Amino acid sequence: MSAETKTEGIKLSTGAAEKVASLLAQEGRDDLSLRVAVQPGGCSGLRYQLYFDDRALDGDTVMTYGSVKVVTDKMSTPYLMGATIDFVDTIEKQGFTIDNPNAGGSCACGDSFN
């Protein structure tokens, strides 16, 4: 299995990197990466999945932000090039957001794109 390390691709904001590092510390495991994937689904056809993963798959792209590794599979990488992941914590909303220049549009719920 080979994983390719790149310096371009998904960007992780400082706030998102800090939140992911905090969540990883709660898990108590240093072998986990944040995997970001694009899967079929949602109202607009495609949806994002973010989860912790200890696997390295053939063709994975790996980006490192401090102590946080962000991994994408070879099918998702083209959809995510140039995307920025941020963490928002306001009265109205709390969670990760993805600003993706490749998304032609998204649904009202904000969970899927095309």
CSV table of C-alpha atoms in Angstrom, one decimal:
chain,number,residue,atom,x,y,z
A,1,MET,CA,0.0,0.0,0.0
A,2,SER,CA,1.4,3.4,-0.9
A,3,ALA,CA,0.2,6.7,0.4
A,4,GLU,CA,1.3,9.9,-1.3
A,5,THR,CA,2.1,13.0,0.8
A,6,LYS,CA,1.2,16.3,-0.8
A,7,THR,CA,1.5,19.9,0.2
A,8,GLU,CA,-1.6,21.0,-1.8
A,9,GLY,CA,-5.1,19.6,-1.7
A,10,ILE,CA,-7.4,20.0,1.2
A,11,LYS,CA,-6.5,22.9,3.6
A,12,LEU,CA,-7.3,22.6,7.3
A,13,SER,CA,-7.8,25.9,9.1
A,14,THR,CA,-6.0,26.5,12.4
A,15,GLY,CA,-9.4,26.2,14.2
A,16,ALA,CA,-10.2,22.9,12.5
A,17,ALA,CA,-6.7,21.6,13.1
A,18,GLU,CA,-7.0,22.5,16.8
A,19,LYS,CA,-10.4,20.8,17.1
A,20,VAL,CA,-9.3,17.6,15.3
A,21,ALA,CA,-6.2,17.5,17.6
A,22,SER,CA,-8.5,17.9,20.6
A,23,LEU,CA,-10.8,15.1,19.5
A,24,LEU,CA,-7.8,12.8,18.7
A,25,ALA,CA,-6.5,13.5,22.3
A,26,GLN,CA,-9.8,12.5,23.7
A,27,GLU,CA,-9.6,9.2,21.7
A,28,GLY,CA,-6.2,8.6,23.2
A,29,ARG,CA,-4.7,7.2,20.0
A,30,ASP,CA,-1.9,8.7,18.0
A,31,ASP,CA,-2.4,6.3,15.0
A,32,LEU,CA,-5.6,7.9,13.8
A,33,SER,CA,-5.9,10.3,10.8
A,34,LEU,CA,-8.9,12.4,9.8
A,35,ARG,CA,-10.2,10.8,6.6
A,36,VAL,CA,-12.2,13.1,4.3
A,37,ALA,CA,-14.2,11.3,1.6
A,38,VAL,CA,-16.8,12.1,-1.0
A,39,GLN,CA,-19.6,9.6,-1.3
A,40,PRO,CA,-22.8,9.4,-3.4
A,41,GLY,CA,-25.8,10.7,-1.5
A,42,GLY,CA,-27.7,13.7,-0.2
A,43,CYS,CA,-30.1,15.9,-2.1
A,44,SER,CA,-27.4,17.2,-4.5
A,45,GLY,CA,-25.8,13.9,-5.4
A,46,LEU,CA,-22.6,13.9,-3.4
A,47,ARG,CA,-21.9,14.3,0.3
A,48,TYR,CA,-18.8,14.6,2.5
A,49,GLN,CA,-17.8,12.1,5.2
A,50,LEU,CA,-15.3,13.0,7.9
A,51,TYR,CA,-14.2,10.3,10.3
A,52,PHE,CA,-11.1,9.0,12.1
A,53,ASP,CA,-9.3,6.1,10.5
A,54,ASP,CA,-6.3,4.0,11.2
A,55,ARG,CA,-6.0,2.5,7.7
A,56,ALA,CA,-3.7,3.5,4.9
A,57,LEU,CA,-5.3,2.6,1.5
A,58,ASP,CA,-3.5,2.3,-1.8
A,59,GLY,CA,-3.6,5.7,-3.5
A,60,ASP,CA,-4.4,7.7,-0.4
A,61,THR,CA,-3.3,11.4,-0.4
A,62,VAL,CA,-1.9,12.5,3.0
A,63,MET,CA,-1.6,16.1,4.2
A,64,THR,CA,-0.1,17.0,7.6
A,65,TYR,CA,-1.1,20.0,9.7
A,66,GLY,CA,0.9,20.0,12.9
A,67,SER,CA,0.1,16.7,14.7
A,68,VAL,CA,-3.0,16.1,12.5
A,69,LYS,CA,-2.9,14.0,9.3
A,70,VAL,CA,-5.7,14.5,6.8
A,71,VAL,CA,-6.2,11.6,4.4
A,72,THR,CA,-8.3,11.3,1.2
A,73,ASP,CA,-8.8,8.3,-1.0
A,74,LYS,CA,-7.9,8.4,-4.7
A,75,MET,CA,-11.5,8.7,-5.8
A,76,SER,CA,-12.3,11.6,-3.5
A,77,THR,CA,-9.1,13.7,-4.0
A,78,PRO,CA,-10.1,15.3,-7.3
A,79,TYR,CA,-13.4,16.5,-5.7
A,80,LEU,CA,-11.6,18.0,-2.8
A,81,MET,CA,-8.6,19.8,-4.4
A,82,GLY,CA,-8.5,23.3,-3.0
A,83,ALA,CA,-11.2,22.7,-0.4
A,84,THR,CA,-10.8,24.3,3.0
A,85,ILE,CA,-12.1,22.6,6.2
A,86,ASP,CA,-12.9,24.9,9.1
A,87,PHE,CA,-14.5,24.5,12.5
A,88,VAL,CA,-17.3,26.9,13.5
A,89,ASP,CA,-18.5,27.3,17.1
A,90,THR,CA,-21.2,30.0,17.3
A,91,ILE,CA,-24.6,30.3,18.9
A,92,GLU,CA,-26.2,29.3,15.5
A,93,LYS,CA,-23.9,26.5,14.5
A,94,GLN,CA,-21.2,24.2,15.7
A,95,GLY,CA,-19.3,21.8,13.6
A,96,PHE,CA,-16.9,21.4,10.6
A,97,THR,CA,-17.6,23.2,7.4
A,98,ILE,CA,-16.1,22.6,4.0
A,99,ASP,CA,-15.6,25.4,1.5
A,100,ASN,CA,-15.1,23.6,-1.8
A,101,PRO,CA,-14.4,25.6,-5.0
A,102,ASN,CA,-15.2,22.4,-7.0
A,103,ALA,CA,-18.8,22.3,-5.8
A,104,GLY,CA,-21.2,23.5,-8.5
A,105,GLY,CA,-24.0,23.9,-6.0
A,106,SER,CA,-25.2,22.6,-2.7
A,107,CYS,CA,-28.6,21.9,-1.1
A,108,ALA,CA,-30.3,24.0,1.5
A,109,CYS,CA,-29.2,21.7,4.3
A,110,GLY,CA,-25.6,22.2,3.4
A,111,ASP,CA,-24.8,18.5,3.7
A,112,SER,CA,-24.4,17.6,0.0
A,113,PHE,CA,-23.1,19.2,-3.2
A,114,ASN,CA,-22.8,18.6,-6.9
